[in-house]
């Protein structure tokens, strides 16, 4: 939690094409190594991509079951549920978190993966895309950023233990242009979602909204 809070304090804000932040050294390195060693299988794309929900049956989460099985999942979620982190996210990034629920996805992307531009607007009130894999060939595999007309503007740097943060709005278009992925592009996607989120089995603390 201390490492996470320090990374928020030094976040670099960018207004182009919408307000977002780049954050470095988010977690202790030991936590990064433990997360990368989690025994979750990468979803088989079977030639289909464009939206993560196309592979809902094989996606992995730091849900209640995995928190109980893996201490690092529990520690990670406890940090993002802690009042000090919640307050920091609200004050530093302007996210409205009261009454929301923590959702953490362990994303593993393989060659053939791509995502169409989308905003996350709706039931998500905060998005943090935390890049994990250490492969040097992944440095060009950051999140693609688009303007309000869905024109490609650039991409965030993919550096292990760094992140891109934004508060979803009608202009926060992001995605992933199809390009070669060697190995597995691993990231952790942190969202806080409203009570309208239907897949409650994905939530870290389905009975504990942010107060």
Coordinates of N, CA and C in Angstrom, one line a residue:
X1 N 0.8 -1.2 0.0 CA 0.0 0.0 0.0 C 0.9 1.3 0.0
X2 N 1.9 1.3 0.8 CA 2.8 2.4 0.8 C 3.4 2.7 -0.6
X3 N 3.8 1.6 -1.3 CA 4.4 1.8 -2.6 C 3.4 2.3 -3.6
X4 N 2.2 1.8 -3.5 CA 1.1 2.3 -4.3 C 0.8 3.8 -4.1
X5 N 0.7 4.2 -2.9 CA 0.4 5.6 -2.5 C 1.5 6.5 -3.1
X6 N 2.8 6.0 -2.9 CA 3.9 6.8 -3.4 C 3.8 7.0 -4.9
X7 N 3.4 6.0 -5.6 CA 3.3 6.0 -7.1 C 2.2 7.0 -7.5
X8 N 1.1 7.1 -6.7 CA 0.1 8.0 -7.0 C 0.6 9.5 -6.9
X9 N 1.4 9.7 -5.8 CA 1.9 11.0 -5.6 C 2.8 11.6 -6.7
X10 N 3.4 10.6 -7.4 CA 4.3 11.1 -8.5 C 3.8 10.8 -9.9
X11 N 2.4 10.6 -10.0 CA 1.8 10.3 -11.3 C 2.0 11.5 -12.2
X12 N 2.2 11.2 -13.5 CA 2.4 12.3 -14.5 C 1.0 12.5 -15.3
X13 N 0.5 13.7 -15.2 CA -0.8 13.9 -15.8 C -0.6 14.4 -17.2
X14 N -1.5 13.9 -18.1 CA -1.5 14.3 -19.5 C -2.9 14.6 -19.9
X15 N -3.1 15.7 -20.6 CA -4.4 16.2 -21.0 C -4.8 15.8 -22.4
X16 N -3.9 15.2 -23.2 CA -4.1 14.9 -24.6 C -4.3 13.4 -24.8
X17 N -5.4 13.0 -25.4 CA -6.5 13.8 -25.9 C -7.6 13.9 -24.8
X18 N -7.4 13.3 -23.7 CA -8.2 13.4 -22.5 C -7.4 13.2 -21.3
X19 N -7.8 13.7 -20.1 CA -7.0 13.6 -18.9 C -6.7 12.2 -18.5
X20 N -5.5 11.8 -18.4 CA -5.1 10.5 -17.9 C -3.7 10.7 -17.2
X21 N -3.3 9.7 -16.5 CA -2.1 9.7 -15.8 C -1.2 8.5 -16.1
X22 N 0.1 8.7 -16.0 CA 1.0 7.6 -16.1 C 1.7 7.4 -14.8
X23 N 1.8 6.2 -14.3 CA 2.3 5.9 -13.0 C 3.4 4.9 -13.0
X24 N 4.4 5.1 -12.3 CA 5.6 4.1 -12.3 C 5.7 3.5 -10.9
X25 N 6.3 2.3 -10.9 CA 6.7 1.6 -9.7 C 5.5 1.5 -8.7
X26 N 4.4 0.9 -9.2 CA 3.2 0.9 -8.5 C 3.2 -0.1 -7.3
X27 N 3.9 -1.2 -7.5 CA 3.9 -2.3 -6.4 C 5.4 -2.6 -6.0
X28 N 5.6 -3.2 -4.9 CA 6.9 -3.8 -4.5 C 7.2 -4.9 -5.6
X29 N 8.5 -5.0 -5.9 CA 8.9 -5.9 -6.9 C 8.5 -7.4 -6.5
X30 N 8.6 -7.7 -5.3 CA 8.2 -9.0 -4.8 C 6.8 -9.3 -5.2
X31 N 5.9 -8.3 -5.1 CA 4.5 -8.5 -5.4 C 4.3 -8.7 -6.9
X32 N 5.1 -8.0 -7.7 CA 5.1 -8.2 -9.2 C 5.4 -9.6 -9.5
X33 N 6.5 -10.1 -8.9 CA 6.9 -11.5 -9.2 C 5.9 -12.5 -8.8
X34 N 5.3 -12.3 -7.7 CA 4.2 -13.3 -7.2 C 3.0 -13.2 -8.2
X35 N 2.6 -12.1 -8.6 CA 1.5 -11.9 -9.5 C 1.8 -12.6 -10.9
X36 N 3.0 -12.4 -11.4 CA 3.4 -13.0 -12.6 C 3.5 -14.5 -12.5
X37 N 3.6 -15.1 -11.3 CA 3.7 -16.5 -11.2 C 2.4 -17.2 -10.9
X38 N 1.3 -16.4 -10.9 CA 0.0 -17.0 -10.7 C -0.4 -18.0 -11.8
X39 N -0.9 -19.2 -11.4 CA -1.1 -20.3 -12.3 C -2.4 -20.1 -13.2
X40 N -2.7 -19.0 -13.7 CA -3.9 -18.8 -14.5 C -3.5 -18.9 -16.0
X41 N -4.3 -19.7 -16.7 CA -4.1 -19.9 -18.1 C -4.6 -18.7 -19.0
X42 N -3.8 -18.4 -20.0 CA -4.2 -17.3 -20.9 C -5.4 -17.8 -21.7
X43 N -6.5 -17.0 -21.9 CA -7.6 -17.4 -22.7 C -7.2 -17.8 -24.1
X44 N -7.8 -18.8 -24.7 CA -7.6 -19.2 -26.1 C -8.5 -18.3 -26.9
X45 N -7.9 -17.6 -27.9 CA -8.7 -16.6 -28.7 C -9.5 -17.3 -29.8
X46 N -9.0 -18.4 -30.3 CA -9.7 -19.2 -31.4 C -10.1 -18.2 -32.5
X47 N -9.2 -17.3 -32.8 CA -9.4 -16.4 -33.9 C -10.4 -15.3 -33.7
X48 N -10.9 -15.1 -32.5 CA -11.9 -14.1 -32.2 C -11.3 -13.1 -31.2
X49 N -11.5 -11.8 -31.5 CA -11.0 -10.8 -30.6 C -11.8 -9.5 -30.9
X50 N -11.4 -8.4 -30.2 CA -12.1 -7.1 -30.4 C -12.7 -6.6 -29.1
X51 N -13.2 -7.6 -28.3 CA -13.8 -7.2 -27.0 C -13.4 -8.3 -26.0
X52 N -13.0 -7.9 -24.8 CA -12.7 -8.9 -23.8 C -13.9 -9.8 -23.4
X53 N -15.1 -9.3 -23.5 CA -16.2 -10.1 -23.0 C -16.5 -11.2 -24.0
X54 N -15.9 -11.3 -25.1 CA -16.0 -12.4 -26.0 C -15.5 -13.7 -25.4
X55 N -14.6 -13.5 -24.4 CA -14.0 -14.7 -23.8 C -14.2 -14.7 -22.3
X56 N -15.5 -14.3 -21.9 CA -15.8 -14.3 -20.5 C -15.6 -15.6 -19.7
X57 N -15.8 -16.7 -20.4 CA -15.7 -18.0 -19.7 C -14.3 -18.3 -19.3
X58 N -13.3 -17.7 -19.9 CA -11.9 -18.1 -19.5 C -11.1 -16.9 -19.0
X59 N -11.8 -15.8 -18.6 CA -11.1 -14.7 -18.0 C -10.8 -15.0 -16.5
X60 N -9.8 -14.3 -15.9 CA -9.4 -14.6 -14.5 C -9.5 -13.3 -13.7
X61 N -9.9 -13.4 -12.5 CA -10.1 -12.3 -11.6 C -9.5 -12.5 -10.2
X62 N -9.2 -11.4 -9.5 CA -8.9 -11.5 -8.1 C -10.2 -11.5 -7.4
X63 N -11.0 -12.5 -7.6 CA -12.3 -12.6 -6.9 C -12.2 -13.3 -5.6
X64 N -13.3 -13.5 -4.9 CA -13.3 -14.0 -3.6 C -12.5 -15.4 -3.5
X65 N -12.8 -16.2 -4.5 CA -12.1 -17.6 -4.5 C -10.6 -17.5 -4.7
X66 N -10.2 -16.6 -5.6 CA -8.7 -16.5 -5.8 C -8.0 -15.7 -4.7
X67 N -8.8 -14.8 -4.0 CA -8.2 -14.2 -2.8 C -7.9 -15.2 -1.7
X68 N -8.8 -16.2 -1.6 CA -8.6 -17.2 -0.6 C -7.5 -18.1 -1.0
X69 N -7.3 -18.4 -2.3 CA -6.3 -19.3 -2.7 C -4.9 -18.8 -2.7
X70 N -4.8 -17.5 -3.1 CA -3.5 -16.9 -3.3 C -3.3 -15.6 -2.5
X71 N -2.4 -15.7 -1.5 CA -2.2 -14.5 -0.6 C -1.9 -13.2 -1.4
X72 N -1.2 -13.3 -2.5 CA -0.9 -12.0 -3.2 C -2.1 -11.4 -3.8
X73 N -3.1 -12.2 -4.2 CA -4.4 -11.6 -4.6 C -5.1 -10.9 -3.5
X74 N -5.1 -11.6 -2.3 CA -5.7 -11.0 -1.2 C -5.1 -9.7 -0.8
X75 N -3.7 -9.7 -0.7 CA -3.0 -8.5 -0.3 C -3.2 -7.3 -1.3
X76 N -3.2 -7.7 -2.6 CA -3.5 -6.7 -3.6 C -4.8 -6.0 -3.4
X77 N -5.9 -6.8 -3.3 CA -7.2 -6.3 -3.2 C -7.4 -5.6 -1.9
X78 N -6.8 -6.0 -0.8 CA -6.9 -5.3 0.5 C -6.3 -3.9 0.4
X79 N -5.3 -3.8 -0.4 CA -4.7 -2.4 -0.6 C -5.6 -1.5 -1.3
X80 N -6.3 -2.0 -2.4 CA -7.2 -1.2 -3.1 C -8.6 -1.0 -2.4
X81 N -8.8 -1.7 -1.4 CA -10.0 -1.6 -0.6 C -9.8 -0.7 0.6
X82 N -8.5 -0.4 0.9 CA -8.1 0.3 2.1 C -8.5 1.8 2.0
X83 N -9.0 2.4 3.1 CA -9.5 3.7 3.1 C -8.4 4.7 2.6
X84 N -7.2 4.5 3.0 CA -6.1 5.5 2.6 C -5.9 5.5 1.1
X85 N -6.0 4.3 0.4 CA -5.9 4.3 -1.0 C -7.1 4.8 -1.7
X86 N -8.3 4.5 -1.1 CA -9.5 5.1 -1.7 C -9.5 6.6 -1.6
X87 N -9.1 7.1 -0.5 CA -9.0 8.6 -0.4 C -8.0 9.2 -1.4
X88 N -6.9 8.5 -1.6 CA -5.9 9.0 -2.5 C -6.4 9.0 -3.9
X89 N -7.1 7.9 -4.3 CA -7.6 7.9 -5.7 C -8.7 9.0 -5.9
X90 N -9.5 9.2 -4.9 CA -10.5 10.2 -5.0 C -9.9 11.6 -5.1
X91 N -8.9 11.9 -4.3 CA -8.3 13.2 -4.3 C -7.4 13.5 -5.4
X92 N -6.6 12.5 -5.8 CA -5.6 12.7 -6.8 C -6.2 12.6 -8.2
X93 N -7.1 11.7 -8.4 CA -7.7 11.5 -9.8 C -9.1 11.9 -9.9
X94 N -9.8 12.3 -8.9 CA -11.1 12.8 -9.0 C -12.2 11.7 -9.2
X95 N -11.9 10.5 -8.9 CA -12.9 9.4 -9.1 C -13.9 9.4 -8.0
X96 N -15.1 9.1 -8.3 CA -16.2 9.0 -7.3 C -16.4 7.5 -7.0
X97 N -16.0 7.2 -5.8 CA -16.0 5.7 -5.5 C -17.0 5.3 -4.4
X98 N -17.7 6.2 -3.8 CA -18.6 5.8 -2.7 C -19.7 4.9 -3.3
X99 N -19.9 3.8 -2.7 CA -20.9 2.8 -3.1 C -20.5 1.9 -4.2
X100 N -19.3 2.0 -4.7 CA -18.8 1.1 -5.8 C -18.1 -0.1 -5.2
X101 N -17.8 -1.0 -6.1 CA -17.2 -2.3 -5.7 C -15.9 -2.5 -6.5
X102 N -14.9 -3.1 -5.9 CA -13.6 -3.3 -6.5 C -13.7 -4.5 -7.4
X103 N -13.2 -4.4 -8.6 CA -13.1 -5.5 -9.6 C -11.7 -5.5 -10.2
X104 N -11.0 -6.6 -10.1 CA -9.6 -6.7 -10.5 C -9.5 -7.9 -11.5
X105 N -9.1 -7.6 -12.7 CA -8.9 -8.7 -13.7 C -7.5 -9.0 -14.0
X106 N -7.1 -10.2 -14.1 CA -5.8 -10.7 -14.5 C -5.8 -11.0 -15.9
X107 N -5.3 -10.0 -16.8 CA -5.4 -10.1 -18.2 C -4.2 -10.7 -18.8
X108 N -4.4 -11.7 -19.7 CA -3.2 -12.3 -20.4 C -3.6 -12.4 -21.9
X109 N -2.9 -11.6 -22.6 CA -3.2 -11.4 -24.1 C -2.1 -12.1 -24.9
X110 N -2.5 -12.8 -25.9 CA -1.6 -13.5 -26.8 C -1.8 -13.0 -28.2
X111 N -0.9 -13.5 -29.1 CA -0.9 -13.0 -30.5 C -2.3 -13.2 -31.1
X112 N -2.8 -12.2 -31.8 CA -4.1 -12.2 -32.4 C -5.1 -11.4 -31.6
X113 N -4.7 -11.0 -30.4 CA -5.5 -10.1 -29.5 C -5.6 -8.7 -30.0
X114 N -6.8 -8.1 -30.0 CA -6.9 -6.7 -30.2 C -8.2 -6.2 -29.5
X115 N -8.3 -4.9 -29.3 CA -9.5 -4.3 -28.7 C -9.9 -3.1 -29.5
X116 N -11.2 -3.1 -29.8 CA -11.8 -1.9 -30.5 C -11.8 -0.7 -29.5
X117 N -11.7 0.5 -30.0 CA -11.8 1.7 -29.1 C -13.1 1.7 -28.3
X118 N -13.0 2.0 -27.0 CA -14.1 2.0 -26.1 C -13.8 3.0 -25.0
X119 N -14.8 3.4 -24.2 CA -14.5 4.5 -23.2 C -14.5 4.0 -21.8
X120 N -15.1 2.8 -21.5 CA -15.3 2.3 -20.1 C -16.4 3.1 -19.4
X121 N -17.1 4.1 -20.1 CA -18.1 4.9 -19.5 C -19.3 4.0 -19.2
X122 N -20.0 4.2 -18.1 CA -21.1 3.4 -17.7 C -21.0 3.0 -16.2
X123 N -20.8 1.7 -16.0 CA -20.7 1.2 -14.7 C -19.4 1.3 -14.0
X124 N -18.3 1.7 -14.8 CA -17.0 1.8 -14.3 C -16.7 3.3 -13.9
X125 N -16.2 3.5 -12.7 CA -16.0 4.9 -12.3 C -14.5 5.2 -12.2
X126 N -13.6 4.2 -12.4 CA -12.2 4.4 -12.3 C -11.5 3.2 -13.0
X127 N -10.5 3.5 -13.8 CA -9.8 2.5 -14.5 C -8.3 2.7 -14.4
X128 N -7.6 1.6 -14.0 CA -6.1 1.6 -13.9 C -5.6 0.3 -14.6
X129 N -4.8 0.6 -15.6 CA -4.3 -0.5 -16.5 C -2.8 -0.7 -16.0
X130 N -2.6 -1.7 -15.2 CA -1.3 -2.0 -14.6 C -0.5 -3.0 -15.4
X131 N 0.5 -2.6 -16.1 CA 1.3 -3.5 -16.9 C 2.2 -4.3 -16.1
X132 N 2.3 -5.6 -16.4 CA 3.1 -6.5 -15.6 C 4.2 -7.3 -16.2
X133 N 4.0 -7.8 -17.4 CA 5.0 -8.7 -18.0 C 6.3 -7.9 -18.3
X134 N 7.4 -8.7 -18.2 CA 8.8 -8.0 -18.2 C 9.5 -8.2 -19.6
X135 N 8.9 -8.9 -20.5 CA 9.5 -9.2 -21.8 C 9.8 -7.9 -22.5
X136 N 11.1 -7.7 -22.9 CA 11.5 -6.5 -23.5 C 10.8 -6.2 -24.8
X137 N 10.3 -7.3 -25.5 CA 9.6 -7.1 -26.7 C 8.2 -6.6 -26.5
X138 N 7.8 -6.4 -25.3 CA 6.4 -5.9 -25.0 C 6.4 -4.4 -24.8
X139 N 7.5 -3.7 -25.0 CA 7.6 -2.3 -24.7 C 6.7 -1.5 -25.7
X140 N 6.4 -2.0 -26.8 CA 5.5 -1.3 -27.8 C 4.0 -1.8 -27.7
X141 N 3.7 -2.5 -26.6 CA 2.4 -3.1 -26.5 C 1.5 -2.3 -25.4
X142 N 1.7 -1.0 -25.3 CA 0.9 -0.3 -24.3 C -0.5 0.0 -24.9
X143 N -1.3 0.5 -24.0 CA -2.7 0.8 -24.4 C -2.7 1.9 -25.5
X144 N -3.5 1.7 -26.5 CA -3.7 2.7 -27.6 C -4.7 3.7 -27.1
X145 N -4.4 4.9 -27.4 CA -5.2 6.1 -27.0 C -5.8 6.8 -28.2
X146 N -7.1 7.1 -28.1 CA -7.8 7.7 -29.3 C -8.5 9.0 -28.8
X147 N -8.7 9.9 -29.8 CA -9.5 11.1 -29.5 C -11.0 10.9 -29.6
X148 N -11.8 11.9 -29.4 CA -13.2 11.8 -29.4 C -13.8 11.2 -30.7
X149 N -13.1 11.3 -31.8 CA -13.5 10.8 -33.0 C -12.9 9.4 -33.3
X150 N -12.3 8.8 -32.3 CA -11.7 7.5 -32.4 C -10.5 7.5 -33.3
X151 N -9.9 8.6 -33.5 CA -8.6 8.7 -34.3 C -7.5 8.4 -33.4
X152 N -6.6 7.5 -33.8 CA -5.5 7.1 -33.0 C -4.5 8.3 -32.7
X153 N -4.2 8.5 -31.4 CA -3.3 9.6 -31.0 C -2.0 9.1 -30.6
X154 N -1.9 7.9 -30.0 CA -0.6 7.4 -29.5 C -0.9 6.2 -28.6
X155 N 0.1 5.8 -27.8 CA -0.1 4.7 -26.9 C 0.7 4.9 -25.6
X156 N 0.3 4.4 -24.5 CA 1.0 4.5 -23.3 C 2.2 3.6 -23.3
X157 N 3.3 3.9 -22.6 CA 4.4 3.0 -22.6 C 4.1 1.7 -21.8
X158 N 4.5 0.6 -22.3 CA 4.3 -0.7 -21.6 C 5.6 -1.0 -20.9
X159 N 5.6 -0.7 -19.6 CA 6.8 -0.9 -18.7 C 6.3 -1.7 -17.5
X160 N 6.9 -2.8 -17.2 CA 6.5 -3.6 -16.1 C 6.4 -2.8 -14.8
X161 N 5.3 -2.9 -14.1 CA 5.0 -2.3 -12.9 C 4.7 -0.8 -13.1
X162 N 4.3 -0.4 -14.3 CA 3.8 1.0 -14.5 C 2.3 0.9 -14.9
X163 N 1.6 2.0 -15.0 CA 0.2 2.0 -15.2 C -0.3 3.2 -16.0
X164 N -1.4 3.1 -16.6 CA -2.2 4.2 -17.1 C -3.5 4.2 -16.4
X165 N -3.8 5.5 -15.9 CA -5.0 5.7 -15.1 C -5.9 6.7 -15.8
X166 N -7.2 6.5 -15.7 CA -8.2 7.5 -16.1 C -9.5 7.3 -15.5
X167 N -10.3 8.4 -15.4 CA -11.7 8.3 -14.9 C -12.6 8.3 -16.1
X168 N -13.3 7.2 -16.4 CA -14.1 7.0 -17.6 C -15.1 8.2 -17.8
X169 N -15.1 8.6 -19.1 CA -16.0 9.7 -19.5 C -16.4 9.4 -21.0
X170 N -17.1 10.2 -21.6 CA -17.6 10.0 -22.9 C -16.5 10.1 -24.0
X171 N -15.3 10.6 -23.5 CA -14.2 10.8 -24.5 C -13.0 9.9 -24.2
X172 N -13.0 9.1 -23.2 CA -11.8 8.3 -22.8 C -11.7 7.0 -23.7
X173 N -11.6 7.2 -25.0 CA -11.4 6.1 -25.9 C -10.0 5.5 -25.8
X174 N -10.0 4.2 -25.6 CA -8.7 3.5 -25.5 C -9.0 2.1 -26.1
X175 N -7.9 1.4 -26.5 CA -8.1 0.0 -27.0 C -6.7 -0.6 -27.2
X176 N -6.7 -1.5 -28.2 CA -5.4 -2.1 -28.5 C -5.4 -2.5 -30.0
X177 N -4.5 -1.8 -30.8 CA -4.4 -2.1 -32.2 C -3.7 -3.4 -32.4
X178 N -4.2 -4.2 -33.3 CA -3.7 -5.5 -33.5 C -2.2 -5.4 -34.0
X179 N -1.4 -6.1 -33.3 CA 0.1 -6.2 -33.6 C 0.6 -7.4 -33.0
X180 N 1.8 -7.8 -33.4 CA 2.3 -9.1 -32.9 C 2.6 -9.0 -31.4
X181 N 2.2 -10.1 -30.8 CA 2.5 -10.3 -29.3 C 3.3 -11.5 -29.2
X182 N 4.5 -11.4 -28.8 CA 5.4 -12.5 -28.5 C 5.2 -12.9 -27.0
X183 N 4.9 -14.2 -26.8 CA 4.6 -14.7 -25.4 C 3.3 -14.2 -25.0
X184 N 3.2 -13.8 -23.7 CA 1.9 -13.4 -23.1 C 2.1 -12.0 -22.5
X185 N 1.2 -11.1 -23.0 CA 1.2 -9.7 -22.5 C 0.3 -9.7 -21.3
X186 N 0.9 -9.6 -20.1 CA 0.2 -9.7 -18.9 C 0.0 -8.3 -18.2
X187 N -1.2 -8.1 -17.8 CA -1.6 -6.8 -17.1 C -2.6 -7.1 -16.1
X188 N -2.8 -6.2 -15.1 CA -3.9 -6.3 -14.2 C -4.8 -5.0 -14.4
X189 N -6.1 -5.3 -14.5 CA -7.0 -4.2 -14.8 C -7.8 -3.9 -13.5
X190 N -7.7 -2.7 -13.0 CA -8.4 -2.4 -11.7 C -9.5 -1.4 -12.1
X191 N -10.7 -1.8 -11.7 CA -11.9 -0.9 -11.8 C -12.6 -0.9 -10.5
X192 N -13.3 0.2 -10.3 CA -14.4 0.3 -9.3 C -15.7 0.4 -10.1
X193 N -16.6 -0.4 -9.8 CA -17.9 -0.5 -10.6 C -19.1 -0.2 -9.7
X194 N -20.1 0.3 -10.3 CA -21.3 0.6 -9.6 C -22.2 -0.6 -9.3
X195 N -23.3 -0.4 -8.5 CA -24.1 -1.5 -8.2 C -24.8 -2.2 -9.4
X196 N -24.8 -1.5 -10.5 CA -25.4 -2.1 -11.7 C -24.5 -3.2 -12.4
X197 N -23.3 -3.4 -11.9 CA -22.4 -4.4 -12.4 C -23.1 -5.8 -12.1
X198 N -23.4 -6.5 -13.2 CA -24.2 -7.8 -13.0 C -23.3 -9.0 -12.6
X199 N -22.1 -9.1 -13.1 CA -21.3 -10.2 -12.8 C -20.6 -10.1 -11.5
X200 N -21.4 -10.3 -10.4 CA -20.9 -10.0 -9.1 C -19.9 -11.0 -8.7
X201 N -19.8 -12.2 -9.3 CA -18.8 -13.2 -9.0 C -17.4 -12.7 -9.4
X202 N -17.3 -11.7 -10.2 CA -16.0 -11.1 -10.6 C -15.4 -10.2 -9.5
X203 N -16.3 -9.7 -8.6 CA -15.8 -8.7 -7.6 C -14.9 -9.2 -6.5
X204 N -14.0 -8.4 -6.1 CA -13.1 -8.8 -5.0 C -13.9 -9.0 -3.7
X205 N -14.8 -8.0 -3.4 CA -15.5 -8.0 -2.2 C -17.0 -7.8 -2.5
X206 N -17.7 -8.8 -3.0 CA -19.0 -8.5 -3.5 C -20.0 -8.1 -2.4
X207 N -19.7 -8.2 -1.2 CA -20.6 -7.8 -0.1 C -20.1 -6.6 0.6
X208 N -19.0 -6.0 0.1 CA -18.4 -4.8 0.8 C -18.2 -3.6 -0.2
X209 N -19.2 -2.8 -0.4 CA -19.1 -1.6 -1.2 C -18.2 -0.6 -0.5
X210 N -17.6 0.2 -1.3 CA -16.7 1.3 -0.7 C -17.7 2.3 0.0
X211 N -17.4 2.5 1.3 CA -18.3 3.3 2.1 C -17.8 4.8 2.0

